[in-house]
Amino acid sequence: MREEDLEIAIKVVIVGNGAVGKSSMIQRYCKGTFTKEYKKTIGVDFLERQIECEGEDVRLMLWDTAGQEEFDAITKAYYRGAQACVLAFSTTDRDSFEAIQSWKKKVEDECGEIPTVLVQNKIDLMDQNVIEPEEVDLLARMLGCRLLLTSVKEDVNVNAVFRHLASRCLAELRREEEEYTMSSNGHHPLTISAFGPMMNSNKSNYSNGTIVLKSGKIKNKKKKNLFMNNCRLL
């Protein structure tokens, strides 16, 4: 199989308190639909979308996680292997804003540092805003994340969230490719399951035409991800 025929698969976790619009966001992005009815996510949900980004075929695997504490033990297991993260809070819910640092720590505990974007959703309800813009900007700078303001209902900036993460991941992949060379058997060194390391063998790890990027949790060392640098405020 030719290298140019391979696609890149990126696992993205969307985290944040309940009712901030996580499920609606991936439904809007993957299916183009929106519903006003709130339905609590039980554990995790999964959707994916194939896009073209910077000349590459990219498959985004989007994991929507429950925001309620009772599902914490379940959802943490699904963070593992993620290469990117969306931290979401609601314009109308101050508690969701104040919980963002805790959500970021939960993801980092499982994944190390990965490209992350901070999302303030429901900007169509700015007349009910309970968070000062200066507070949001300060949090984004403190976390080292790009801030994007979205309205899933009005389909504002939803595409931008995931395209930004895909672009960040591709940039890190290209940087890594400059540091590594193809192994003697022709396998790309970054080919690995998104759900955990795979043992090397004589069989191709990407016979289905997919490069699934490696997560970065490393035991007994300072945790780093394949994508070593967290996103920066642009």
Tab-separated table of N, CA, C and O in Angstrom, residues 68-141:
chain	number	residue	atom	x	y	z
A	68	GLN	N	-21.669	13.875	34.160
A	68	GLN	CA	-22.101	13.672	35.538
A	68	GLN	C	-21.092	12.828	36.311
A	68	GLN	O	-20.493	11.893	35.778
A	69	GLU	N	-20.922	13.145	37.579
A	69	GLU	CA	-19.914	12.497	38.411
A	69	GLU	C	-20.140	10.994	38.539
A	69	GLU	O	-19.186	10.226	38.652
A	70	GLU	N	-21.409	10.559	38.499
A	70	GLU	CA	-21.679	9.136	38.694
A	70	GLU	C	-21.112	8.267	37.565
A	70	GLU	O	-20.967	7.058	37.718
A	71	PHE	N	-20.779	8.884	36.430
A	71	PHE	CA	-20.225	8.125	35.315
A	71	PHE	C	-18.712	8.289	35.201
A	71	PHE	O	-18.103	7.850	34.225
A	72	ASP	N	-18.110	8.924	36.198
A	72	ASP	CA	-16.695	9.278	36.113
A	72	ASP	C	-15.801	8.069	35.885
A	72	ASP	O	-14.895	8.095	35.047
A	73	ALA	N	-16.033	6.984	36.611
A	73	ALA	CA	-15.178	5.793	36.489
A	73	ALA	C	-15.290	5.170	35.101
A	73	ALA	O	-14.329	4.595	34.588
A	74	ILE	N	-16.472	5.291	34.499
A	74	ILE	CA	-16.668	4.726	33.167
A	74	ILE	C	-15.968	5.571	32.113
A	74	ILE	O	-15.221	5.071	31.272
A	75	THR	N	-16.199	6.869	32.172
A	75	THR	CA	-15.723	7.728	31.094
A	75	THR	C	-14.204	7.880	31.086
A	75	THR	O	-13.602	8.024	30.021
A	76	LYS	N	-13.574	7.840	32.260
A	76	LYS	CA	-12.116	8.002	32.296
A	76	LYS	C	-11.407	6.950	31.464
A	76	LYS	O	-10.367	7.226	30.854
A	77	ALA	N	-11.956	5.752	31.415
A	77	ALA	CA	-11.331	4.692	30.632
A	77	ALA	C	-11.310	5.025	29.152
A	77	ALA	O	-10.414	4.567	28.415
A	78	TYR	N	-12.265	5.833	28.709
A	78	TYR	CA	-12.344	6.167	27.289
A	78	TYR	C	-11.459	7.340	26.918
A	78	TYR	O	-11.316	7.656	25.736
A	79	TYR	N	-10.864	8.018	27.898
A	79	TYR	CA	-9.904	9.070	27.580
A	79	TYR	C	-8.619	8.489	27.005
A	79	TYR	O	-7.939	9.136	26.210
A	80	ARG	N	-8.294	7.281	27.426
A	80	ARG	CA	-7.006	6.689	27.058
A	80	ARG	C	-6.884	6.538	25.551
A	80	ARG	O	-7.794	6.089	24.884
A	81	GLY	N	-5.742	6.925	25.047
A	81	GLY	CA	-5.506	6.831	23.612
A	81	GLY	C	-5.957	8.043	22.830
A	81	GLY	O	-5.790	8.082	21.618
A	82	ALA	N	-6.516	9.047	23.513
A	82	ALA	CA	-6.963	10.248	22.799
A	82	ALA	C	-5.769	11.078	22.357
A	82	ALA	O	-4.761	11.177	23.057
A	83	GLN	N	-5.897	11.668	21.164
A	83	GLN	CA	-4.848	12.556	20.662
A	83	GLN	C	-5.241	14.027	20.710
A	83	GLN	O	-4.416	14.903	20.446
A	84	ALA	N	-6.500	14.318	21.015
A	84	ALA	CA	-6.953	15.708	21.081
A	84	ALA	C	-8.164	15.788	22.000
A	84	ALA	O	-8.837	14.789	22.246
A	85	CYS	N	-8.422	16.996	22.486
A	85	CYS	CA	-9.482	17.167	23.490
A	85	CYS	C	-10.217	18.489	23.289
A	85	CYS	O	-9.602	19.517	22.978
A	86	VAL	N	-11.538	18.443	23.478
A	86	VAL	CA	-12.376	19.636	23.539
A	86	VAL	C	-12.824	19.819	24.981
A	86	VAL	O	-13.429	18.919	25.568
A	87	LEU	N	-12.508	20.966	25.571
A	87	LEU	CA	-12.987	21.336	26.905
A	87	LEU	C	-14.158	22.283	26.718
A	87	LEU	O	-13.983	23.411	26.241
A	88	ALA	N	-15.364	21.845	27.068
A	88	ALA	CA	-16.556	22.629	26.771
A	88	ALA	C	-17.251	23.126	28.038
A	88	ALA	O	-17.369	22.394	29.019
A	89	PHE	N	-17.706	24.380	27.984
A	89	PHE	CA	-18.552	24.918	29.049
A	89	PHE	C	-19.636	25.778	28.418
A	89	PHE	O	-19.577	26.119	27.231
A	90	SER	N	-20.636	26.117	29.202
A	90	SER	CA	-21.789	26.850	28.689
A	90	SER	C	-21.778	28.297	29.148
A	90	SER	O	-21.442	28.596	30.297
A	91	THR	N	-22.170	29.173	28.246
A	91	THR	CA	-22.306	30.594	28.550
A	91	THR	C	-23.235	30.843	29.726
A	91	THR	O	-23.036	31.798	30.497
A	92	THR	N	-24.223	29.979	29.898
A	92	THR	CA	-25.267	30.195	30.919
A	92	THR	C	-25.058	29.379	32.192
A	92	THR	O	-25.936	29.349	33.047
A	93	ASP	N	-23.924	28.710	32.314
A	93	ASP	CA	-23.686	27.805	33.451
A	93	ASP	C	-22.309	28.074	34.031
A	93	ASP	O	-21.299	27.581	33.535
A	94	ARG	N	-22.268	28.844	35.112
A	94	ARG	CA	-20.970	29.209	35.691
A	94	ARG	C	-20.241	27.998	36.268
A	94	ARG	O	-19.015	27.920	36.212
A	95	ASP	N	-20.987	27.061	36.840
A	95	ASP	CA	-20.350	25.865	37.386
A	95	ASP	C	-19.566	25.112	36.310
A	95	ASP	O	-18.487	24.569	36.584
A	96	SER	N	-20.087	25.070	35.097
A	96	SER	CA	-19.391	24.367	34.011
A	96	SER	C	-18.081	25.064	33.655
A	96	SER	O	-17.097	24.414	33.303
A	97	PHE	N	-18.070	26.389	33.774
A	97	PHE	CA	-16.848	27.153	33.531
A	97	PHE	C	-15.815	26.879	34.618
A	97	PHE	O	-14.640	26.642	34.338
A	98	GLU	N	-16.262	26.886	35.862
A	98	GLU	CA	-15.342	26.696	36.973
A	98	GLU	C	-14.810	25.265	37.058
A	98	GLU	O	-13.799	25.015	37.719
A	99	ALA	N	-15.462	24.332	36.378
A	99	ALA	CA	-15.017	22.934	36.402
A	99	ALA	C	-14.005	22.603	35.320
A	99	ALA	O	-13.471	21.489	35.293
A	100	ILE	N	-13.715	23.554	34.440
A	100	ILE	CA	-12.862	23.256	33.276
A	100	ILE	C	-11.477	22.765	33.677
A	100	ILE	O	-10.947	21.793	33.102
A	101	GLN	N	-10.859	23.394	34.663
A	101	GLN	CA	-9.515	22.966	35.065
A	101	GLN	C	-9.526	21.526	35.568
A	101	GLN	O	-8.584	20.768	35.322
A	102	SER	N	-10.579	21.155	36.279
A	102	SER	CA	-10.708	19.783	36.758
A	102	SER	C	-10.839	18.805	35.594
A	102	SER	O	-10.231	17.723	35.599
A	103	TRP	N	-11.624	19.169	34.575
A	103	TRP	CA	-11.770	18.300	33.406
A	103	TRP	C	-10.446	18.148	32.663
A	103	TRP	O	-10.095	17.065	32.215
A	104	LYS	N	-9.717	19.231	32.550
A	104	LYS	CA	-8.424	19.164	31.862
A	104	LYS	C	-7.467	18.234	32.598
A	104	LYS	O	-6.745	17.443	31.979
A	105	LYS	N	-7.471	18.293	33.926
A	105	LYS	CA	-6.598	17.421	34.712
A	105	LYS	C	-6.976	15.952	34.537
A	105	LYS	O	-6.101	15.079	34.434
A	106	LYS	N	-8.279	15.657	34.498
A	106	LYS	CA	-8.716	14.277	34.303
A	106	LYS	C	-8.192	13.712	32.990
A	106	LYS	O	-7.735	12.566	32.925
A	107	VAL	N	-8.265	14.502	31.947
A	107	VAL	CA	-7.781	14.040	30.643
A	107	VAL	C	-6.261	13.889	30.662
A	107	VAL	O	-5.718	12.894	30.175
A	108	GLU	N	-5.564	14.859	31.226
A	108	GLU	CA	-4.101	14.789	31.272
A	108	GLU	C	-3.620	13.607	32.107
A	108	GLU	O	-2.574	13.027	31.809
A	109	ASP	N	-4.348	13.252	33.155
A	109	ASP	CA	-3.961	12.110	33.976
A	109	ASP	C	-3.957	10.818	33.164
A	109	ASP	O	-3.209	9.882	33.474
A	110	GLU	N	-4.796	10.741	32.143
A	110	GLU	CA	-4.886	9.537	31.323
A	110	GLU	C	-4.082	9.641	30.037
A	110	GLU	O	-3.584	8.635	29.528
A	111	CYS	N	-3.930	10.840	29.503
A	111	CYS	CA	-3.378	11.005	28.152
A	111	CYS	C	-2.078	11.797	28.100
A	111	CYS	O	-1.431	11.818	27.046
A	112	GLY	N	-1.714	12.456	29.189
A	112	GLY	CA	-0.620	13.397	29.095
A	112	GLY	C	-1.105	14.674	28.423
A	112	GLY	O	-2.304	14.932	28.340
A	113	GLU	N	-0.181	15.478	27.935
A	113	GLU	CA	-0.544	16.729	27.272
A	113	GLU	C	-0.870	16.450	25.813
A	113	GLU	O	-0.054	15.893	25.083
A	114	ILE	N	-2.054	16.851	25.392
A	114	ILE	CA	-2.486	16.665	24.014
A	114	ILE	C	-3.079	17.976	23.507
A	114	ILE	O	-3.496	18.820	24.300
A	115	PRO	N	-3.123	18.183	22.190
A	115	PRO	CA	-3.745	19.398	21.658
A	115	PRO	C	-5.168	19.550	22.190
A	115	PRO	O	-5.981	18.629	22.103
A	116	THR	N	-5.461	20.705	22.741
A	116	THR	CA	-6.725	20.942	23.422
A	116	THR	C	-7.281	22.298	23.025
A	116	THR	O	-6.526	23.262	22.879
A	117	VAL	N	-8.587	22.369	22.868
A	117	VAL	CA	-9.238	23.637	22.571
A	117	VAL	C	-10.306	23.895	23.633
A	117	VAL	O	-11.000	22.968	24.071
A	118	LEU	N	-10.400	25.148	24.070
A	118	LEU	CA	-11.396	25.557	25.048
A	118	LEU	C	-12.592	26.130	24.301
A	118	LEU	O	-12.438	27.032	23.466
A	119	VAL	N	-13.788	25.603	24.582
A	119	VAL	CA	-14.985	25.998	23.839
A	119	VAL	C	-16.032	26.575	24.784
A	119	VAL	O	-16.446	25.921	25.747
A	120	GLN	N	-16.433	27.802	24.510
A	120	GLN	CA	-17.565	28.404	25.199
A	120	GLN	C	-18.774	28.256	24.292
A	120	GLN	O	-18.887	28.928	23.266
A	121	ASN	N	-19.702	27.387	24.668
A	121	ASN	CA	-20.873	27.112	23.839
A	121	ASN	C	-22.068	27.972	24.271
A	121	ASN	O	-22.050	28.609	25.316
A	122	LYS	N	-23.081	27.980	23.433
A	122	LYS	CA	-24.345	28.697	23.655
A	122	LYS	C	-24.161	30.212	23.639
A	122	LYS	O	-24.774	30.935	24.439
A	123	ILE	N	-23.350	30.696	22.702
A	123	ILE	CA	-23.196	32.156	22.605
A	123	ILE	C	-24.440	32.807	22.016
A	123	ILE	O	-24.545	34.041	22.015
A	124	ASP	N	-25.385	31.993	21.531
A	124	ASP	CA	-26.679	32.547	21.105
A	124	ASP	C	-27.503	33.001	22.311
A	124	ASP	O	-28.523	33.677	22.141
A	125	LEU	N	-27.040	32.638	23.513
A	125	LEU	CA	-27.730	33.031	24.750
A	125	LEU	C	-26.906	34.037	25.550
A	125	LEU	O	-26.914	34.037	26.777
A	126	MET	N	-26.204	34.914	24.856
A	126	MET	CA	-25.333	35.877	25.538
A	126	MET	C	-26.113	36.836	26.437
A	126	MET	O	-25.546	37.412	27.381
A	127	ASP	N	-27.417	36.983	26.191
A	127	ASP	CA	-28.218	37.819	27.074
A	127	ASP	C	-28.404	37.184	28.450
A	127	ASP	O	-28.827	37.836	29.404
A	128	GLN	N	-28.051	35.894	28.552
A	128	GLN	CA	-28.101	35.177	29.833
A	128	GLN	C	-26.698	34.838	30.336
A	128	GLN	O	-26.532	33.985	31.210
A	129	ASN	N	-25.715	35.512	29.811
A	129	ASN	CA	-24.319	35.212	30.133
A	129	ASN	C	-24.028	35.427	31.622
A	129	ASN	O	-24.412	36.450	32.197
A	130	VAL	N	-23.341	34.452	32.233
A	130	VAL	CA	-22.980	34.560	33.653
A	130	VAL	C	-21.468	34.557	33.851
A	130	VAL	O	-20.988	34.442	34.976
A	131	ILE	N	-20.723	34.693	32.746
A	131	ILE	CA	-19.265	34.650	32.811
A	131	ILE	C	-18.709	35.850	32.058
A	131	ILE	O	-19.068	36.087	30.900
A	132	GLU	N	-17.825	36.591	32.693
A	132	GLU	CA	-17.229	37.753	32.049
A	132	GLU	C	-16.227	37.325	30.972
A	132	GLU	O	-15.457	36.381	31.186
A	133	PRO	N	-16.219	38.009	29.835
A	133	PRO	CA	-15.266	37.665	28.770
A	133	PRO	C	-13.817	37.673	29.241
A	133	PRO	O	-13.004	36.859	28.802
A	134	GLU	N	-13.495	38.597	30.142
A	134	GLU	CA	-12.128	38.675	30.647
A	134	GLU	C	-11.746	37.407	31.406
A	134	GLU	O	-10.594	36.962	31.354
A	135	GLU	N	-12.697	36.829	32.129
A	135	GLU	CA	-12.451	35.589	32.859
A	135	GLU	C	-12.148	34.444	31.896
A	135	GLU	O	-11.266	33.623	32.145
A	136	VAL	N	-12.895	34.388	30.817
A	136	VAL	CA	-12.717	33.327	29.836
A	136	VAL	C	-11.357	33.457	29.151
A	136	VAL	O	-10.628	32.474	28.983
A	137	ASP	N	-11.009	34.688	28.774
A	137	ASP	CA	-9.701	34.912	28.144
A	137	ASP	C	-8.565	34.532	29.082
A	137	ASP	O	-7.567	33.928	28.661
A	138	LEU	N	-8.696	34.878	30.350
A	138	LEU	CA	-7.664	34.556	31.332
A	138	LEU	C	-7.513	33.047	31.485
A	138	LEU	O	-6.393	32.520	31.544
A	139	LEU	N	-8.631	32.328	31.540
A	139	LEU	CA	-8.568	30.873	31.663
A	139	LEU	C	-7.890	30.244	30.443
A	139	LEU	O	-7.060	29.346	30.588
A	140	ALA	N	-8.236	30.720	29.262
A	140	ALA	CA	-7.627	30.182	28.045
A	140	ALA	C	-6.116	30.383	28.057
A	140	ALA	O	-5.353	29.477	27.708
A	141	ARG	N	-5.682	31.557	28.478
A	141	ARG	CA	-4.242	31.835	28.530
A	141	ARG	C	-3.564	30.966	29.590
A	141	ARG	O	-2.455	30.476	29.380
